Coordinates of C-alpha atoms in Angstrom, one line a residue:
M1 CA 0.0 0.0 0.0
S2 CA 1.4 3.3 -1.0
T3 CA 1.2 6.4 1.2
A4 CA 2.1 8.9 -1.4
T5 CA -0.1 12.0 -1.5
K6 CA -2.6 12.3 -4.4
Q7 CA -2.5 15.3 -6.7
P8 CA -5.5 17.6 -6.4
H9 CA -7.0 16.3 -9.7
Q10 CA -6.8 12.7 -8.4
K11 CA -8.7 13.4 -5.2
E12 CA -12.3 12.2 -4.6
L13 CA -15.3 13.4 -2.7
F14 CA -18.3 11.2 -2.0
G15 CA -17.0 8.6 -4.3
H16 CA -16.5 11.0 -7.3
P17 CA -13.7 13.2 -8.5
V18 CA -13.5 16.5 -6.7
G19 CA -13.6 18.1 -10.2
L20 CA -17.2 17.0 -10.6
F21 CA -18.2 19.3 -7.7
I22 CA -16.3 22.2 -9.2
L23 CA -18.2 21.8 -12.4
F24 CA -21.4 21.2 -10.3
F25 CA -21.2 24.6 -8.6
T26 CA -20.0 26.4 -11.8
E27 CA -23.0 25.1 -13.7
M28 CA -25.4 25.6 -10.8
W29 CA -24.6 29.3 -10.6
E30 CA -24.6 29.6 -14.4
R31 CA -28.1 28.1 -14.5
F32 CA -29.1 30.4 -11.6
S33 CA -28.1 33.4 -13.8
Y34 CA -29.8 32.0 -16.9
Y35 CA -33.1 30.9 -15.5
G36 CA -33.2 33.9 -13.2
M37 CA -32.9 36.3 -16.1
R38 CA -35.1 34.3 -18.4
G39 CA -37.9 34.3 -15.8
I40 CA -38.2 38.1 -15.8
L41 CA -37.2 38.8 -19.4
V42 CA -40.6 38.7 -21.1
L43 CA -42.2 40.6 -18.1
Y44 CA -39.6 43.3 -18.4
M45 CA -40.1 43.7 -22.1
A46 CA -43.9 43.8 -21.9
T47 CA -44.1 46.2 -18.9
S48 CA -45.2 49.8 -19.7
A49 CA -42.3 52.2 -20.3
T50 CA -44.3 54.7 -18.2
A51 CA -45.0 52.4 -15.3
I52 CA -43.7 53.0 -11.8
D53 CA -41.0 50.4 -12.4
P54 CA -40.6 50.9 -16.2
G55 CA -40.0 48.2 -18.7
L56 CA -39.5 48.4 -22.5
G57 CA -43.2 48.9 -23.2
W58 CA -43.4 46.3 -25.9
T59 CA -46.5 44.5 -26.9
N60 CA -46.9 40.9 -25.6
K61 CA -46.6 39.6 -29.2
D62 CA -43.3 41.4 -29.8
A63 CA -41.9 40.3 -26.4
I64 CA -42.7 36.7 -27.0
W65 CA -41.3 36.9 -30.5
L66 CA -37.9 38.1 -29.2
Y67 CA -38.0 35.6 -26.3
G68 CA -38.5 32.8 -28.8
W69 CA -35.6 33.9 -30.9
Y70 CA -33.4 34.4 -27.8
T71 CA -34.1 30.9 -26.4
M72 CA -33.5 29.3 -29.8
L73 CA -30.3 31.1 -30.4
V74 CA -29.0 30.2 -26.9
Y75 CA -29.3 26.5 -27.8
V76 CA -28.1 26.8 -31.4
A77 CA -25.0 28.7 -30.2
S78 CA -23.9 25.5 -28.6
I79 CA -22.9 24.2 -32.0
P80 CA -20.3 26.9 -32.8
G81 CA -19.3 26.8 -29.1
G82 CA -18.5 23.1 -29.4
W83 CA -16.7 23.7 -32.8
I84 CA -14.4 26.4 -31.3
A85 CA -13.5 24.1 -28.4
D86 CA -12.7 21.1 -30.7
K87 CA -10.8 23.1 -33.3
F88 CA -9.0 25.9 -31.4
L89 CA -9.3 26.3 -27.6
G90 CA -10.3 23.1 -25.9
Q91 CA -13.3 22.8 -23.6
K92 CA -11.7 24.3 -20.5
K93 CA -10.7 27.5 -22.1
T94 CA -13.9 27.8 -24.0
V95 CA -15.9 27.4 -20.7
M96 CA -13.7 30.1 -19.2
L97 CA -14.3 32.4 -22.2
G98 CA -18.1 31.7 -22.1
G99 CA -18.2 32.4 -18.4
L100 CA -16.5 35.8 -18.9
L101 CA -19.0 36.7 -21.7
L102 CA -21.9 35.7 -19.4
C103 CA -20.5 37.9 -16.5
F104 CA -20.3 40.9 -18.9
G105 CA -23.7 40.2 -20.4
H106 CA -25.6 40.0 -17.1
G107 CA -23.7 42.9 -15.8
I108 CA -24.6 45.0 -18.8
L109 CA -28.3 44.1 -18.5
A110 CA -28.3 45.7 -15.1
I111 CA -27.7 49.1 -16.8
P112 CA -31.1 50.7 -17.6
Q113 CA -30.5 51.6 -21.2
D114 CA -31.8 50.1 -24.5
W115 CA -28.3 49.6 -25.9
A116 CA -27.4 47.7 -22.8
F117 CA -30.4 45.4 -23.1
F118 CA -29.6 44.2 -26.6
T119 CA -25.8 44.1 -26.0
G120 CA -26.4 42.0 -22.8
L121 CA -28.6 39.5 -24.6
L122 CA -26.0 39.0 -27.4
L123 CA -23.2 38.4 -24.9
I124 CA -25.4 35.9 -23.0
I125 CA -26.2 34.0 -26.2
L126 CA -22.5 33.8 -27.0
G127 CA -21.6 33.0 -23.4
V128 CA -24.1 30.1 -23.0
G129 CA -23.0 28.8 -26.4
G130 CA -19.4 28.6 -25.2
L131 CA -20.1 27.3 -21.7
K132 CA -23.1 24.9 -21.9
P133 CA -21.9 22.1 -24.2
N134 CA -18.3 22.2 -23.1
I135 CA -18.8 22.0 -19.3
S136 CA -21.0 19.0 -19.9
T137 CA -18.3 17.3 -22.0
M138 CA -15.8 18.0 -19.2
V139 CA -17.9 16.0 -16.8
G140 CA -17.4 13.0 -19.0
G141 CA -13.7 13.7 -19.1
L142 CA -13.4 13.2 -15.4
Y143 CA -14.1 9.5 -15.7
K144 CA -12.0 6.8 -17.4
E145 CA -13.5 4.7 -20.1
G146 CA -15.7 1.9 -18.6
D147 CA -16.2 3.7 -15.3
I148 CA -19.6 2.8 -14.0
R149 CA -19.8 6.0 -12.0
R150 CA -20.1 8.2 -15.1
D151 CA -23.9 8.1 -15.4
S152 CA -24.3 8.8 -11.7
G153 CA -21.8 11.6 -12.0
F154 CA -23.9 13.3 -14.7
T155 CA -26.9 12.8 -12.4
I156 CA -25.2 14.7 -9.6
F157 CA -24.2 17.4 -12.2
Y158 CA -27.8 17.5 -13.3
I159 CA -28.9 18.1 -9.7
G160 CA -26.7 21.2 -9.7
I161 CA -28.4 22.5 -12.8
N162 CA -31.8 22.2 -11.1
I163 CA -30.7 23.7 -7.7
G164 CA -29.7 26.7 -9.7
A165 CA -33.0 26.9 -11.5
F166 CA -34.9 26.3 -8.3
L167 CA -33.2 29.1 -6.4
A168 CA -33.4 31.5 -9.3
S169 CA -37.2 30.9 -9.8
I170 CA -37.7 32.2 -6.2
T171 CA -35.1 34.8 -5.6
V172 CA -34.6 36.7 -8.9
G173 CA -38.3 37.2 -9.4
L174 CA -38.8 38.5 -5.9
V175 CA -35.9 40.9 -6.1
A176 CA -37.2 42.2 -9.5
Y177 CA -40.7 42.6 -8.1
Y178 CA -39.7 44.4 -4.9
Y179 CA -36.6 46.4 -6.0
G180 CA -36.8 46.7 -9.8
W181 CA -36.1 44.9 -13.0
H182 CA -32.4 45.8 -13.2
Y183 CA -31.7 44.7 -9.6
G184 CA -33.1 41.3 -10.7
F185 CA -30.8 41.3 -13.7
G186 CA -27.9 42.3 -11.4
L187 CA -28.6 39.4 -9.0
A188 CA -28.5 37.0 -11.9
G189 CA -25.1 38.5 -12.8
I190 CA -23.8 38.0 -9.3
G191 CA -24.8 34.4 -9.5
M192 CA -22.8 34.0 -12.8
L193 CA -19.8 35.8 -11.2
L194 CA -19.8 33.3 -8.3
G195 CA -19.9 30.4 -10.8
Q196 CA -16.9 31.9 -12.7
L197 CA -14.9 32.3 -9.5
V198 CA -15.6 28.7 -8.5
F199 CA -14.4 27.5 -11.9
V200 CA -11.2 29.6 -11.7
W201 CA -10.4 28.5 -8.2
G202 CA -11.0 24.8 -9.0
Q203 CA -8.6 24.6 -12.0
K204 CA -6.2 22.5 -9.9
F205 CA -8.9 19.8 -9.6
L206 CA -9.5 19.8 -13.4
K207 CA -5.9 19.1 -14.6
G208 CA -5.9 17.1 -17.8
V209 CA -9.7 17.6 -18.3
G210 CA -11.0 19.6 -21.2
E211 CA -7.7 20.4 -22.8
F212 CA -7.4 21.2 -26.5
S213 CA -6.8 17.9 -28.2
G214 CA -4.4 19.6 -30.7
G215 CA -2.4 21.4 -28.0
K216 CA 0.7 20.5 -26.0
E217 CA -1.2 19.8 -22.8
A218 CA -3.2 17.0 -24.4
S219 CA -1.9 13.4 -24.3
M220 CA -0.2 11.8 -27.2
A221 CA -3.3 9.6 -27.9
E222 CA -5.5 12.7 -27.9
Q223 CA -3.2 14.6 -30.3
E224 CA -3.2 11.6 -32.7
A225 CA -7.0 11.2 -32.5
A226 CA -7.3 14.9 -33.5
K227 CA -5.3 14.5 -36.7
R228 CA -6.6 11.1 -38.1
P229 CA -9.9 10.6 -39.9
L230 CA -12.7 8.8 -38.2
N231 CA -12.6 5.0 -38.4
K232 CA -15.5 2.6 -38.9
I233 CA -16.3 2.2 -35.2
E234 CA -16.3 6.0 -34.6
K235 CA -18.6 6.5 -37.7
D236 CA -21.1 3.9 -36.4
R237 CA -21.1 5.5 -33.0
V238 CA -21.8 8.9 -34.5
I239 CA -24.8 7.3 -36.3
V240 CA -26.1 6.0 -32.9
L241 CA -25.7 9.4 -31.4
L242 CA -27.7 11.1 -34.2
I243 CA -30.5 8.5 -33.6
S244 CA -30.4 9.2 -29.9
F245 CA -30.8 12.9 -30.7
L246 CA -34.2 11.9 -32.2
I247 CA -35.1 10.5 -28.8
V248 CA -34.1 13.9 -27.3
V249 CA -36.4 15.8 -29.7
V250 CA -39.3 13.5 -28.9
F251 CA -38.7 13.5 -25.2
W252 CA -38.4 17.3 -24.8
G253 CA -41.3 17.8 -27.3
A254 CA -43.5 16.0 -24.8
F255 CA -41.8 17.0 -21.6
E256 CA -41.8 20.8 -22.2
Q257 CA -45.6 21.0 -22.2
A258 CA -44.8 21.8 -18.6
G259 CA -44.0 25.4 -19.5
G260 CA -46.9 25.7 -21.9
L261 CA -50.0 23.5 -22.0
M262 CA -49.7 22.2 -18.5
N263 CA -48.9 25.6 -17.1
L264 CA -52.0 27.1 -18.7
Y265 CA -54.1 24.1 -17.6
T266 CA -52.9 24.5 -14.0
D267 CA -53.7 28.2 -14.1
A268 CA -57.2 27.7 -15.5
K269 CA -58.5 24.3 -14.5
V270 CA -56.8 23.2 -11.3
D271 CA -58.1 24.0 -7.8
R272 CA -55.1 25.7 -6.3
S273 CA -56.8 26.9 -3.1
T274 CA -55.0 25.9 0.1
G275 CA -57.3 27.2 3.0
W276 CA -54.3 28.9 4.5
S277 CA -54.7 32.5 5.7
W278 CA -51.3 33.5 4.5
L279 CA -51.6 31.9 1.1
A280 CA -55.1 31.4 -0.1
E281 CA -54.1 30.2 -3.5
I282 CA -50.9 28.8 -4.9
P283 CA -49.8 30.7 -8.0
A284 CA -49.7 28.5 -11.1
A285 CA -46.1 29.5 -11.8
V286 CA -45.0 28.0 -8.5
F287 CA -45.8 24.5 -9.8
Q288 CA -42.9 25.0 -12.2
S289 CA -40.6 24.5 -9.3
L290 CA -41.9 20.9 -8.7
N291 CA -39.6 19.5 -11.4
A292 CA -36.5 21.0 -9.9
G293 CA -37.5 20.1 -6.4
Y294 CA -38.2 16.5 -7.4
I295 CA -34.8 16.3 -9.2
I296 CA -33.0 17.4 -6.0
I297 CA -34.9 14.8 -4.0
F298 CA -34.8 11.8 -6.4
G299 CA -31.6 12.5 -8.5
T300 CA -29.2 10.4 -6.5
I301 CA -31.8 7.8 -5.8
I302 CA -32.5 7.2 -9.6
G303 CA -28.7 7.2 -10.3
G304 CA -28.1 4.7 -7.5
F305 CA -30.9 2.5 -8.8
W306 CA -29.4 2.1 -12.2
I307 CA -26.0 1.2 -10.7
W308 CA -27.7 -1.5 -8.6
W309 CA -29.7 -2.6 -11.6
K310 CA -26.5 -3.0 -13.7
K311 CA -24.7 -5.0 -10.9
K312 CA -27.7 -7.3 -10.9
G313 CA -26.8 -8.1 -14.5
K314 CA -29.9 -6.5 -16.0
E315 CA -30.1 -4.5 -19.2
S316 CA -28.9 -0.9 -18.4
S317 CA -27.5 0.5 -21.6
S318 CA -28.0 4.3 -22.1
L319 CA -30.4 3.7 -24.9
F320 CA -32.5 1.4 -22.7
K321 CA -32.6 4.0 -19.9
M322 CA -33.6 6.7 -22.4
A323 CA -36.4 4.5 -23.7
I324 CA -37.7 3.7 -20.2
G325 CA -37.4 7.4 -19.3
T326 CA -39.5 8.4 -22.3
I327 CA -42.1 5.8 -21.4
I328 CA -42.3 6.9 -17.7
M329 CA -42.5 10.5 -18.7
G330 CA -45.3 9.8 -21.2
L331 CA -47.2 7.9 -18.5
G332 CA -47.2 11.1 -16.5
Y333 CA -49.8 12.4 -18.9
V334 CA -52.2 9.7 -17.8
F335 CA -52.7 11.8 -14.6
M336 CA -53.4 14.8 -16.8
M337 CA -56.1 12.7 -18.5
F338 CA -57.6 12.0 -15.0
A339 CA -57.4 15.7 -14.2
S340 CA -59.2 16.6 -17.5
Q341 CA -61.9 14.1 -16.7
E342 CA -62.4 15.4 -13.2
A343 CA -62.5 19.1 -14.3
S344 CA -65.0 18.2 -17.1
A345 CA -67.3 16.3 -14.8
E346 CA -69.1 19.6 -13.8
T347 CA -69.5 23.0 -15.5
F348 CA -66.5 25.2 -14.9
G349 CA -65.2 22.4 -12.7
K350 CA -61.6 22.2 -11.5
A351 CA -59.3 19.2 -10.9
A352 CA -57.4 18.4 -7.7
M353 CA -53.8 19.5 -7.3
I354 CA -52.7 15.9 -6.7
W355 CA -52.9 15.1 -10.4
I356 CA -50.3 17.9 -11.1
F357 CA -48.0 16.6 -8.4
L358 CA -48.2 13.1 -9.8
A359 CA -47.7 14.2 -13.4
Y360 CA -44.6 16.2 -12.5
L361 CA -43.3 13.3 -10.5
F362 CA -43.5 10.9 -13.4
H363 CA -42.1 13.5 -15.8
T364 CA -39.1 14.1 -13.4
I365 CA -38.3 10.4 -13.0
G366 CA -38.5 10.0 -16.8
E367 CA -36.2 13.1 -17.2
L368 CA -33.6 11.6 -14.7
C369 CA -33.6 8.4 -16.8
T370 CA -33.1 10.3 -20.0
S371 CA -31.4 13.7 -19.9
P372 CA -28.3 13.2 -17.7
V373 CA -27.9 9.7 -19.3
A374 CA -28.0 11.3 -22.7
L375 CA -25.2 13.7 -21.6
S376 CA -23.2 10.8 -20.4
F377 CA -23.9 8.8 -23.5
I378 CA -22.4 11.5 -25.7
T379 CA -19.2 11.5 -23.8
K380 CA -18.9 7.8 -24.2
L381 CA -19.5 7.6 -27.9
A382 CA -18.5 10.9 -29.4
P383 CA -15.1 10.8 -31.3
L384 CA -12.5 12.7 -29.3
K385 CA -12.0 15.2 -32.1
Y386 CA -15.7 16.0 -32.2
A387 CA -16.6 15.6 -28.5
S388 CA -17.8 19.2 -27.9
I389 CA -19.5 19.7 -31.3
M390 CA -21.6 16.6 -30.7
M391 CA -22.6 17.9 -27.3
G392 CA -23.5 21.1 -29.1
V393 CA -25.7 19.2 -31.5
Y394 CA -27.4 17.6 -28.5
F395 CA -28.4 21.0 -27.1
A396 CA -29.6 22.1 -30.6
A397 CA -31.8 18.9 -30.6
T398 CA -33.1 20.0 -27.2
G399 CA -33.9 23.4 -28.8
F400 CA -35.8 21.6 -31.6
G401 CA -37.7 19.6 -28.9
N402 CA -38.7 22.8 -27.3
K403 CA -40.0 24.1 -30.6
L404 CA -42.0 20.9 -31.1
A405 CA -43.4 21.3 -27.6
G406 CA -44.6 24.8 -28.6
S407 CA -46.3 23.5 -31.7
I408 CA -48.1 20.7 -29.7
G409 CA -49.2 23.1 -27.1
E410 CA -50.4 25.6 -29.7
S411 CA -52.5 22.9 -31.4
A412 CA -54.1 22.1 -28.0
Q413 CA -55.5 25.6 -27.8
L414 CA -58.6 26.4 -29.7
E415 CA -58.7 29.6 -31.7
P416 CA -60.6 32.0 -29.5
F417 CA -63.7 33.8 -30.7
E418 CA -63.3 37.6 -30.4
G419 CA -65.2 40.7 -30.1
K420 CA -65.2 44.1 -28.4
M421 CA -67.1 45.6 -25.4
I422 CA -69.6 48.2 -26.5
V423 CA -70.9 49.6 -23.2
S424 CA -69.6 52.0 -20.8
K425 CA -67.8 51.2 -17.5
E426 CA -70.8 52.0 -15.5
Q427 CA -73.0 49.6 -17.5
I428 CA -70.7 46.6 -17.0
L429 CA -69.9 47.2 -13.3
P430 CA -73.0 45.2 -12.1
Y431 CA -71.5 42.1 -13.7
M432 CA -68.3 42.1 -11.7
E433 CA -67.2 42.2 -8.1
K434 CA -64.4 44.0 -6.3
E435 CA -61.1 42.2 -6.1
T436 CA -58.0 42.6 -4.0
F437 CA -54.8 43.5 -5.9
K438 CA -51.2 44.1 -5.0
I439 CA -49.8 47.1 -6.8
K440 CA -46.9 49.5 -6.5
N441 CA -47.6 53.0 -5.4
E442 CA -45.6 56.1 -6.4
N443 CA -43.0 55.3 -3.8
K444 CA -42.5 51.8 -5.4
E445 CA -44.0 50.3 -2.3
V446 CA -46.1 47.1 -2.7
V447 CA -49.6 47.8 -1.3
E448 CA -52.9 46.0 -1.4
I449 CA -56.1 47.6 -2.7
T450 CA -59.6 46.4 -3.1
E451 CA -61.2 47.7 -6.3
F452 CA -63.2 46.8 -9.4
P453 CA -60.8 45.3 -11.9
I454 CA -61.8 47.7 -14.6
N455 CA -60.7 50.7 -12.5
E456 CA -57.2 49.3 -12.5
D457 CA -57.2 48.3 -16.2
K458 CA -57.2 44.7 -15.0
N459 CA -58.7 41.8 -16.9
F460 CA -62.0 40.4 -15.7
S461 CA -64.3 37.6 -16.9
I462 CA -68.0 36.7 -16.9
R463 CA -69.2 33.1 -17.0
A464 CA -71.8 32.5 -19.6
K465 CA -74.1 30.0 -21.2
V466 CA -73.9 29.9 -25.0
Y467 CA -76.5 28.4 -27.4
E468 CA -78.2 29.0 -30.7
E469 CA -81.7 30.4 -30.9
N470 CA -83.6 31.5 -34.0
G471 CA -80.4 31.6 -36.1
S472 CA -78.4 33.8 -33.6
V473 CA -75.9 33.1 -30.9
V474 CA -77.3 33.8 -27.4
F475 CA -75.2 34.6 -24.3
K476 CA -76.7 34.4 -20.8
E477 CA -74.9 34.9 -17.5
Y478 CA -74.3 31.4 -16.0
K479 CA -76.2 31.8 -12.7
T480 CA -78.5 34.8 -13.1
E481 CA -79.5 34.2 -16.8
K482 CA -79.0 37.9 -17.5
D483 CA -78.7 38.8 -21.1
L484 CA -75.0 39.4 -22.1
N485 CA -75.5 40.1 -25.8
S486 CA -75.9 43.8 -25.2
L487 CA -72.4 44.1 -23.5
F488 CA -70.3 43.2 -26.5
E489 CA -70.4 42.4 -30.2
L490 CA -68.5 39.6 -32.0
S491 CA -65.9 40.6 -34.6
K492 CA -67.2 41.3 -38.1
E493 CA -63.8 41.3 -39.8
E494 CA -63.3 39.1 -42.8
D495 CA -60.7 36.9 -41.2
A496 CA -62.8 36.4 -38.0
N497 CA -64.2 33.0 -37.0
T498 CA -67.5 34.4 -35.9
N499 CA -69.5 32.4 -38.4
E500 CA -67.9 29.2 -37.2
L501 CA -69.4 29.7 -33.7
L502 CA -72.9 29.7 -35.0
E503 CA -72.2 26.7 -37.3
T504 CA -70.7 24.7 -34.3
L505 CA -73.7 25.4 -32.2
K506 CA -76.1 24.3 -34.9
E507 CA -74.1 21.2 -35.8
N508 CA -74.0 20.0 -32.2
K509 CA -77.7 21.0 -31.6
I510 CA -76.8 23.3 -28.7
T511 CA -80.0 24.9 -27.4
A512 CA -81.1 26.6 -24.2
S513 CA -81.8 23.3 -22.6
N514 CA -78.3 21.9 -23.2
P515 CA -76.1 24.9 -23.6
Y516 CA -72.3 25.1 -24.1
H517 CA -70.4 27.3 -21.6
A518 CA -67.7 30.0 -22.0
K519 CA -65.7 32.2 -19.8
L520 CA -65.9 35.6 -21.5
S521 CA -62.5 37.3 -20.9
F522 CA -62.4 41.1 -21.1
E523 CA -58.9 42.6 -21.6
K524 CA -57.9 46.1 -22.3
D525 CA -55.8 46.8 -25.4
K526 CA -52.2 46.5 -24.4
D527 CA -51.0 49.6 -26.2
K528 CA -53.8 51.7 -24.7
A529 CA -53.2 50.3 -21.3
Q530 CA -49.6 51.6 -21.4
I531 CA -50.8 55.2 -21.6
T532 CA -51.2 56.1 -17.9
A533 CA -53.8 58.9 -18.8
N534 CA -56.2 56.1 -19.9
K535 CA -56.1 54.3 -16.6
G536 CA -59.5 53.3 -15.4
D537 CA -61.5 54.8 -18.3
G538 CA -63.2 51.5 -19.1
K539 CA -62.6 51.9 -22.8
D540 CA -60.8 49.8 -25.5
Y541 CA -61.7 46.4 -23.9
G542 CA -61.7 43.4 -26.2
V543 CA -63.6 40.1 -25.5
S544 CA -62.3 36.6 -26.2
F545 CA -63.5 33.1 -25.3
V546 CA -63.5 29.5 -26.3
L547 CA -66.3 27.0 -25.7
E548 CA -65.3 25.1 -22.5
E549 CA -66.7 21.7 -23.6
Q550 CA -64.7 21.8 -26.9
Q551 CA -61.5 23.0 -25.2
S552 CA -61.7 20.3 -22.6
E553 CA -62.1 17.7 -25.3
V554 CA -59.1 19.0 -27.2
E555 CA -57.0 19.0 -24.0
Y556 CA -58.0 15.4 -23.1
T557 CA -57.2 14.2 -26.6
T558 CA -53.8 15.9 -26.6
F559 CA -52.9 14.3 -23.2
K560 CA -54.1 10.9 -24.5
W561 CA -52.0 11.1 -27.7
L562 CA -48.9 12.3 -25.8
V563 CA -49.3 9.1 -23.7
I564 CA -49.8 6.9 -26.7
F565 CA -47.0 8.3 -28.8
T566 CA -44.3 8.5 -26.1
V567 CA -45.0 5.0 -24.8
A568 CA -45.1 3.6 -28.3
F569 CA -41.9 5.4 -29.2
G570 CA -40.1 4.1 -26.1
L571 CA -41.3 0.5 -26.8
L572 CA -40.1 0.8 -30.4
L573 CA -36.7 1.8 -29.2
I574 CA -36.6 -1.3 -26.9
L575 CA -37.6 -3.4 -29.8
F576 CA -34.6 -2.2 -31.9
L577 CA -32.3 -2.0 -28.9
K578 CA -30.0 -4.9 -29.9
R579 CA -29.5 -3.5 -33.4
L580 CA -28.7 -0.1 -32.1
K581 CA -26.3 -1.5 -29.4
K582 CA -24.3 -3.2 -32.1
L583 CA -23.5 0.2 -33.6
T584 CA -21.9 1.3 -30.3
H585 CA -19.3 -1.5 -30.7
G586 CA -19.4 -2.3 -26.9
A587 CA -18.9 1.2 -25.7
E588 CA -20.8 0.4 -22.5
D589 CA -20.2 -3.4 -22.3
N590 CA -17.3 -3.2 -19.9
E591 CA -18.4 -0.7 -17.4
H592 CA -17.5 -1.5 -13.9
E593 CA -16.5 0.1 -10.6
M594 CA -13.0 1.5 -10.9
L595 CA -10.7 -0.1 -8.3
E596 CA -8.2 2.1 -6.7
T597 CA -4.9 1.5 -8.6
E598 CA -3.4 4.9 -8.1
K599 CA -1.6 6.3 -5.1
Y600 CA -4.0 7.6 -2.5
E601 CA -3.9 9.9 0.5
I602 CA -4.6 8.4 3.9
A603 CA -6.5 10.3 6.6
D604 CA -3.6 11.3 8.9
P605 CA -1.3 13.8 7.1
E606 CA 1.4 13.2 9.7
I607 CA 1.8 9.6 8.5
N608 CA 2.5 10.8 5.0
N609 CA 5.7 12.6 6.1

């Protein structure tokens, strides 16, 4: 037994290289900055430029347009970020450069100027593109080929990502709300600075990891691999990786309904009341933290399960795990089907919160079987000379999955029927009740007021029965049967879908005895609402609604097909598993626990001398 002292990069903590925890905290703070900023970005852009805490004053449509391009470019930038690392700098230096760009980008966003806003976003896109794919590749570089700990190492790393996202979703939004948008951006920047300091400090624990394969610091084998063309085995493994990226697109296309369809469903059709005096109702956005919370709780448990499963001699290849993860995630939508049925059982009914908790639980378990495993899989199969660019393609595939998720969620939302309010504020007041709002006064203090929504330019809604009578559409208040047709008129523009409403009611034989139902949503024109002089005038209100029965049917159908498609896709992967594994040429066949063969450091430093 040798008593020689280990070098810093050889030391371990909790059974993993210390370098893993350097990358863990670096990525945790990077994700804190990214998700913190992303959480307030659209709100900042859409807030009135003349508000007490001014934003950019953009319309919602323009804000979402820029947000869509921003999130897409952040993912796509991973491809050039990986290419730069593979061809010029190596992963470690590219991560360092990306971190610096992120620090500057977030710092510039804290400056309340238009030029700073666009400059900051550009630097963040470039910074994430440099950091995101390469720090993930470095995690794989911490483990030798065949080390069974690699997958669990990526799970631990993945927990760090979600701790950052979880903390950011709580703190940055609160700071922005109570102290101002740019303080929120600044807090995100402080998080990134902490991450960069951790990475710089921990360089001694990352020696030999993420070096440029064409540089002097790389091993001879790495330098040779960078120069020669790909061989048959490497080409086959690239093909398997490209197929696995299809799994990634399908998985995230279904999973990311969390931020869209499920988020909207939770807001509108889930009973979020608590009965607590200090929190009468849980905000729908808070349920977004369930995923990160579950990952923190179950991350190491799922990772440990797969190690135990492999030791039992069971099938545990990465492709198998990803297929199982896709199936488990898809089964989570079974609970959304139950929620939809429960909410539809009565008019304007709502589902219990337990369905949302269970759905997110299954989604998270599926994610833990898929996403960190996919990251690990890439580091096992990607040719050394293209390690980072393949990781970049993975993140681009994730971006395409997000785009697919948006398309699915959009298809699950019926095109609303629209119109405009044609009465004065005084005439519509009898149809609404006073509500309690939290607003900021002139001193930027958050205060509570009780007022009619229309006096604060807030949205309000009226529940209605909708049916056809004598060739016309009739609207009656749900409980009092008061006539609502006099309050608004449906759109008469050429591209309006008003005629479809009457046709739908006739086709389904909807009459006063078996009416459809709708929640008539009144919303003030965004541009008019940004003019403070118009506040409380009760003018420029539009009306929109969908038929509740039809919307519920579409949502249920969407949840059902998400279950069918993801489960079928996962089973299909398992069916072709043997053929796909052949193309990996045994990359995972010899994984085992690495026995200690190197010199190690014993507990008492005095004995080492």
